[in-house]
PDB file of C-alpha atoms in Angstrom:
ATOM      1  CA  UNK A   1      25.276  69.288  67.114  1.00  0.00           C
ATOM      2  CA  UNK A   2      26.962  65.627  66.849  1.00  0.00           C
ATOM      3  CA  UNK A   3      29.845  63.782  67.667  1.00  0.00           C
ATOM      4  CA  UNK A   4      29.705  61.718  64.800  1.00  0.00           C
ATOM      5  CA  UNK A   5      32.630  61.539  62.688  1.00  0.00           C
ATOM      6  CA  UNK A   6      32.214  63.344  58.929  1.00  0.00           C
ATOM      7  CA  UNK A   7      33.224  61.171  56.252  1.00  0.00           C
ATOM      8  CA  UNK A   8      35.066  62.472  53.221  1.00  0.00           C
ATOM      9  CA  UNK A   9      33.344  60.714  50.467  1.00  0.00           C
ATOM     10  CA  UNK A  10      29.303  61.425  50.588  1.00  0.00           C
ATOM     11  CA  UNK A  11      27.714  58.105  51.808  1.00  0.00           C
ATOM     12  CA  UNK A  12      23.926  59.959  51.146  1.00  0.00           C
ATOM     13  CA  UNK A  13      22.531  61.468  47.953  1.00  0.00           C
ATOM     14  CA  UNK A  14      19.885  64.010  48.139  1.00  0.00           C
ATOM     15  CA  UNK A  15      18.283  63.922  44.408  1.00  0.00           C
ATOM     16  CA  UNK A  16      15.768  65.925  43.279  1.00  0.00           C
ATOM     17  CA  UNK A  17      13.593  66.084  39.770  1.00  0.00           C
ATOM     18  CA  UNK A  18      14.061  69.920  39.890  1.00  0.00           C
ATOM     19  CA  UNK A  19      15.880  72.634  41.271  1.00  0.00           C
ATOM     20  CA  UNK A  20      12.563  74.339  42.687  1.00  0.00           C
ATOM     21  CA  UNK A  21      12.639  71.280  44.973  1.00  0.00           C
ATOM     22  CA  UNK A  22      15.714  72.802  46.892  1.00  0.00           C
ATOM     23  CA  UNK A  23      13.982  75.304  49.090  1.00  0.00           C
ATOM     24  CA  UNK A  24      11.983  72.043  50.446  1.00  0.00           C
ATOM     25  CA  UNK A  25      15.335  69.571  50.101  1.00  0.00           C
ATOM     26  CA  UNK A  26      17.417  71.871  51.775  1.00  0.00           C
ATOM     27  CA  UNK A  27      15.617  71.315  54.657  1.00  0.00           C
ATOM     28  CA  UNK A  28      17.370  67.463  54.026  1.00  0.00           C
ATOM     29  CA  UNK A  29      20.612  68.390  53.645  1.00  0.00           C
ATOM     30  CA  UNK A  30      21.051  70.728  57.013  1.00  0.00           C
ATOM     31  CA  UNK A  31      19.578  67.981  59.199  1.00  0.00           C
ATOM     32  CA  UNK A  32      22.640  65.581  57.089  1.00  0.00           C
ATOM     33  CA  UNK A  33      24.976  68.223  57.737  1.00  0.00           C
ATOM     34  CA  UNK A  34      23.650  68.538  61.929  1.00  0.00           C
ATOM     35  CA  UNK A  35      24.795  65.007  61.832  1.00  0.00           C
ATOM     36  CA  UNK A  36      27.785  65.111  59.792  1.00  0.00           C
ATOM     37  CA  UNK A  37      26.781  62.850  57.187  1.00  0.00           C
ATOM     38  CA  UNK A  38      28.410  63.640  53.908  1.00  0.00           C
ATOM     39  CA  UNK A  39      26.222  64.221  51.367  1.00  0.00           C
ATOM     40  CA  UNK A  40      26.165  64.952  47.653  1.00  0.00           C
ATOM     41  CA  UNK A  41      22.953  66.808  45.962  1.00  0.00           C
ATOM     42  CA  UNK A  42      21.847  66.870  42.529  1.00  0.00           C
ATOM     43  CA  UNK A  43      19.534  67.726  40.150  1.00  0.00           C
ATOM     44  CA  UNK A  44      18.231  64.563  38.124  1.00  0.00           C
ATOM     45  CA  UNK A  45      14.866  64.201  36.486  1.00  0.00           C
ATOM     46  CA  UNK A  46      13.591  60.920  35.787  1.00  0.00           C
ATOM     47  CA  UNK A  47      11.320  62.195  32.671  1.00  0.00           C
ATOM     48  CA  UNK A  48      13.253  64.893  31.260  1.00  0.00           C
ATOM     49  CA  UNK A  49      17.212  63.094  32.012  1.00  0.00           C
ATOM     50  CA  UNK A  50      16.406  59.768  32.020  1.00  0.00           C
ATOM     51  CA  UNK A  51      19.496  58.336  30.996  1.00  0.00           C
ATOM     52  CA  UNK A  52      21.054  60.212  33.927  1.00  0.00           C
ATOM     53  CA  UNK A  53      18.830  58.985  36.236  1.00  0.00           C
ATOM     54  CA  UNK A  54      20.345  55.374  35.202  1.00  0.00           C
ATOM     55  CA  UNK A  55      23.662  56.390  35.213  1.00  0.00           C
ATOM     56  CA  UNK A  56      23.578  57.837  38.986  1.00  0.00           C
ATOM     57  CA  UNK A  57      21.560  54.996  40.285  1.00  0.00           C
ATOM     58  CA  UNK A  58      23.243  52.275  38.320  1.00  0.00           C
ATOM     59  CA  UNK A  59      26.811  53.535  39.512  1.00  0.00           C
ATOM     60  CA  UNK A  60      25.623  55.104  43.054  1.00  0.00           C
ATOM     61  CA  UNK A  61      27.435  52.495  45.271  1.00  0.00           C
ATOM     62  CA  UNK A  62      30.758  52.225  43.483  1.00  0.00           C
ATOM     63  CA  UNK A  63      31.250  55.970  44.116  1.00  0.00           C
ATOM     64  CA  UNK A  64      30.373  55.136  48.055  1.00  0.00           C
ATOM     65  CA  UNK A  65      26.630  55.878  48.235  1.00  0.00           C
ATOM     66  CA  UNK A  66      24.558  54.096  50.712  1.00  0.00           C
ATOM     67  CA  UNK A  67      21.513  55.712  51.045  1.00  0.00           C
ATOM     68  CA  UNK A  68      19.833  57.983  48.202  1.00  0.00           C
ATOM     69  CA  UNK A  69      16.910  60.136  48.990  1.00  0.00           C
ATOM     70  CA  UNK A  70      14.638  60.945  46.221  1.00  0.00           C
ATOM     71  CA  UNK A  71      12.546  63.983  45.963  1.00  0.00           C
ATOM     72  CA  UNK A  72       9.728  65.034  43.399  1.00  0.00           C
ATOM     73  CA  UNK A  73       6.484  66.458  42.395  1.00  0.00           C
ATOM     74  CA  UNK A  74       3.357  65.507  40.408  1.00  0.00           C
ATOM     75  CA  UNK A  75       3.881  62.083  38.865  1.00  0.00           C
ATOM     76  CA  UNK A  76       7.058  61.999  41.431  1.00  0.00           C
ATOM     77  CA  UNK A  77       8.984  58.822  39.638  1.00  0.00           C
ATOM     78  CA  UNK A  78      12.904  60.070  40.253  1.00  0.00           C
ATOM     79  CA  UNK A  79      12.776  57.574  43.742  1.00  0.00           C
ATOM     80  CA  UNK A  80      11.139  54.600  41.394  1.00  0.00           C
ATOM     81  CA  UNK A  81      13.468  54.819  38.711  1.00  0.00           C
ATOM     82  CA  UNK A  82      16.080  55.157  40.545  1.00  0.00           C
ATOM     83  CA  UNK A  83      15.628  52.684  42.642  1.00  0.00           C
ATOM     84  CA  UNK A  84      14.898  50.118  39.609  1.00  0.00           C
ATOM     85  CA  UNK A  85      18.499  50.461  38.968  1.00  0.00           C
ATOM     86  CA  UNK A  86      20.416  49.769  42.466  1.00  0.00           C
ATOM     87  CA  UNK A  87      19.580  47.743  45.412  1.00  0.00           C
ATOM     88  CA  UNK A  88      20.847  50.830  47.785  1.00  0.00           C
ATOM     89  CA  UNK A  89      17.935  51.827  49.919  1.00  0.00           C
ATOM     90  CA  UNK A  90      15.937  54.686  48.281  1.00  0.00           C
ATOM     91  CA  UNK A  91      13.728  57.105  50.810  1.00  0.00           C
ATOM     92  CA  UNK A  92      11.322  59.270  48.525  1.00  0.00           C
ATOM     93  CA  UNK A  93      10.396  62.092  49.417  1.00  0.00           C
ATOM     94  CA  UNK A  94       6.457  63.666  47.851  1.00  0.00           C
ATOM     95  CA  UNK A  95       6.654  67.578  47.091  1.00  0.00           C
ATOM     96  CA  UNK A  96       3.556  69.776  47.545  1.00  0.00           C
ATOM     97  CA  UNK A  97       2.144  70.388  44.210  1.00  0.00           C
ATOM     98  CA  UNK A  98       0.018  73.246  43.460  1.00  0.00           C
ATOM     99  CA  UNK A  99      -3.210  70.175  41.169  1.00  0.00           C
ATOM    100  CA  UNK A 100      -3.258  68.297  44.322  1.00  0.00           C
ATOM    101  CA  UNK A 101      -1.016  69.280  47.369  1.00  0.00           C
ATOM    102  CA  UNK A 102       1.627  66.599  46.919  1.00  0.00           C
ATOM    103  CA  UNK A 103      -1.158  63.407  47.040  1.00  0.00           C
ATOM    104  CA  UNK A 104      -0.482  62.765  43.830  1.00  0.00           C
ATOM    105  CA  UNK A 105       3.546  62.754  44.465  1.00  0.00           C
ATOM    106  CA  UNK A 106       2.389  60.539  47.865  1.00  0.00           C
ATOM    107  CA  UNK A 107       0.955  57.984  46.365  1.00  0.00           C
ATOM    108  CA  UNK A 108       3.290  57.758  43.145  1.00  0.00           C
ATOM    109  CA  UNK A 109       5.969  56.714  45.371  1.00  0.00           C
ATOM    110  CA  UNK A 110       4.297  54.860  48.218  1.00  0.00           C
ATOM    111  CA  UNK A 111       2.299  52.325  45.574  1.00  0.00           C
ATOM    112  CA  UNK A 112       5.840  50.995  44.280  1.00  0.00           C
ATOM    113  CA  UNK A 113       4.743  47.661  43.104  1.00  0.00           C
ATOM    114  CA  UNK A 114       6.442  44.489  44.846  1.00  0.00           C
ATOM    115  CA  UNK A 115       9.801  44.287  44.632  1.00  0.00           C
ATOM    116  CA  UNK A 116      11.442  47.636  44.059  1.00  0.00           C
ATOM    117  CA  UNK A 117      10.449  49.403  47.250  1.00  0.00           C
ATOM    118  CA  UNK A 118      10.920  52.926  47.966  1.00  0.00           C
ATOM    119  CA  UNK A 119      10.645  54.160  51.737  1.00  0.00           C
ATOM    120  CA  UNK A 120       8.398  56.540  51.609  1.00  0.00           C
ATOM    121  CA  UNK A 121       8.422  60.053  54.299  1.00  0.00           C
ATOM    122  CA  UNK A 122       5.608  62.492  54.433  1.00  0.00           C
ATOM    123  CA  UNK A 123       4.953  65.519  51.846  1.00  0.00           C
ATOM    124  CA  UNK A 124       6.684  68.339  52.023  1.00  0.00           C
ATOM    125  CA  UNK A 125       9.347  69.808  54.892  1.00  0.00           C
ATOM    126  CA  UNK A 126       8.509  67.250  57.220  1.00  0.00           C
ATOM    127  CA  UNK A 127       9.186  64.475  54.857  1.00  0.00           C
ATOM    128  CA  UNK A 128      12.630  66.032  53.747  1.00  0.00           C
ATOM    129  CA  UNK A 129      14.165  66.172  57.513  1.00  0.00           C
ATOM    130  CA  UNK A 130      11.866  62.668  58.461  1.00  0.00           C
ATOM    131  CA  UNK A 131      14.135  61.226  55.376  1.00  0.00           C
ATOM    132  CA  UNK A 132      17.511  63.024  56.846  1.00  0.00           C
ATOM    133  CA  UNK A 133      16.546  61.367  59.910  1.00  0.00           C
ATOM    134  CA  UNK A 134      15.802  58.112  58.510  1.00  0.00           C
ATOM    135  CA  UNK A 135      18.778  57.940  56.602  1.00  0.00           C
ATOM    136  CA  UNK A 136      20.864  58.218  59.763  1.00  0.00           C
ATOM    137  CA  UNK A 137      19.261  55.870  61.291  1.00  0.00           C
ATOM    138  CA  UNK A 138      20.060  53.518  58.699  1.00  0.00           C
ATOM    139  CA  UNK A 139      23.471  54.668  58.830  1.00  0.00           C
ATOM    140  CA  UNK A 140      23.797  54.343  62.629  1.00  0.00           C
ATOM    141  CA  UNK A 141      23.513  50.816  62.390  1.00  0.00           C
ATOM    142  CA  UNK A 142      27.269  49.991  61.465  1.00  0.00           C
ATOM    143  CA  UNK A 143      28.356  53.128  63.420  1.00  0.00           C
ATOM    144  CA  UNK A 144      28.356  54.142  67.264  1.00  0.00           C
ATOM    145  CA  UNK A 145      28.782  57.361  66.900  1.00  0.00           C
ATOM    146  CA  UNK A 146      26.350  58.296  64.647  1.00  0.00           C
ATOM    147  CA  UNK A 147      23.735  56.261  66.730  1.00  0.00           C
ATOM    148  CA  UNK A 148      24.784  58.156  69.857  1.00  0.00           C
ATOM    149  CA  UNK A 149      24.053  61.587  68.339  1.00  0.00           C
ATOM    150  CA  UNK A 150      20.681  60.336  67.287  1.00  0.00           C
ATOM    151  CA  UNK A 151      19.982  59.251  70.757  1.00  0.00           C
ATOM    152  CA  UNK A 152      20.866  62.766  71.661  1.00  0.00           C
ATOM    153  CA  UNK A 153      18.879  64.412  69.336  1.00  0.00           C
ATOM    154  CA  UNK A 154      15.824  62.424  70.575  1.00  0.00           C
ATOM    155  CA  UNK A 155      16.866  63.335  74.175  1.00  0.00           C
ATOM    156  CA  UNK A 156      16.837  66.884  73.523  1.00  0.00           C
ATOM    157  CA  UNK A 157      13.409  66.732  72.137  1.00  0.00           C
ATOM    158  CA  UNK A 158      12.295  65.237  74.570  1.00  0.00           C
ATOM    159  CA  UNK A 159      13.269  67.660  76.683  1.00  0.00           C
ATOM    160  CA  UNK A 160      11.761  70.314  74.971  1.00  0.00           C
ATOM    161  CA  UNK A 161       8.306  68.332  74.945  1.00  0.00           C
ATOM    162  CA  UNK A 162       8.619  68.310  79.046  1.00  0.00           C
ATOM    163  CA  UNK A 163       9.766  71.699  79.146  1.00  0.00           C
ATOM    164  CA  UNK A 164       6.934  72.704  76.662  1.00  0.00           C
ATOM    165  CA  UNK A 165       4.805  71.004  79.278  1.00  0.00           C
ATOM    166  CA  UNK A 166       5.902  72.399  82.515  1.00  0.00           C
ATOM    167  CA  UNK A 167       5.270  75.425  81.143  1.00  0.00           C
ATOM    168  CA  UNK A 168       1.698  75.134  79.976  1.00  0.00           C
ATOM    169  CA  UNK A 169       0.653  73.259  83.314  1.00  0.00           C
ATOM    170  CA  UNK A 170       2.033  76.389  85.128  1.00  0.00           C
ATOM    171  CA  UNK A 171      -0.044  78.906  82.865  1.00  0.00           C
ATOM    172  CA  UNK A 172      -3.151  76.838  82.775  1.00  0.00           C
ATOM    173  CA  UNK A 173      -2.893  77.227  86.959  1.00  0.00           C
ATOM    174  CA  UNK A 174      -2.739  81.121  86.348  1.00  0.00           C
ATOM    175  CA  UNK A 175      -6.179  81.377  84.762  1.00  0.00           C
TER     176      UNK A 175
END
């Protein structure tokens, strides 16, 4: 899909509180691999591995992390903790939750108080490749190539909006 150049070392981590979260995360991780963004993705829960969850943030950029992306359910705290223990950028990710469809993970990570922020993305899917996608972004800023295949993802969505287009103005004529 890219032309961006793959890195050895993973510069994003996709974390998750559990490994049910995969079949939403894993939606992440192929939009980091479209790009070519080495990634690393783990399992860490902030409740039930907490000392973990300190360990990986704490130690996160010596090992060449630049970007983690947190994902969790319920009382969703992985991206908070985590974040409380490195000043890399976090992006959390709310799952869906079967007690309140993923509001409750929402707003657990979007009311961060002041001063340890966490970037929050929508619930769900969307929010998984919306925090891919944000986390090249961020990443595109100290390199060209990355930046160019994002401008050439959004050019070929584009296109597919105007094509989408064309083609409904031509069957709305036919009725």
């Amino acid at each position: 899909m890219s032309t961006a150049v793959k890195s050895v070392a993973p510069v994003v981590a996709v974390v998750m509180g559990s490994k049910s979260d995969y079949d939403v995360m894993k939606e992440c991780a192929k939009v980091l691999s479209d790009f070519n963004v080495a990634h690393v993705v783990r399992v860490i829960s902030a409740h039930r591995t907490p000392d973990r969850a300190h360990e990986f943030a704490a130690t996160a950029e010596e090992q060449g992390i630049e970007i983690i992306i947190a994902a969790a359910g319920k009382a969703a705290h992985l991206a908070g903790v985590l974040a409380a223990f490195t000043t890399l950028p976090v992006l959390g990710v709310p799952m869906t939750t079967s007690d309140l469809g993923g509001l409750d993970s929402l707003l657990s990570m979007v009311q961060m108080p002041a001063g340890i922020p966490v970037g929050t993305t929508a619930i769900g899917k969307a929010g998984a490749q919306n925090a891919a996608l944000l986390a090249v972004a961020i990443l595109s800023l100290s390199n060209a190539d990355l930046r160019a295949a994002l401008k050439e993802y959004r050019a070929r969505m584009r296109a597919e909006v105007e094509a989408a287009d064309a083609e409904i103005i031509r069957l709305a004529s036919m009725d």
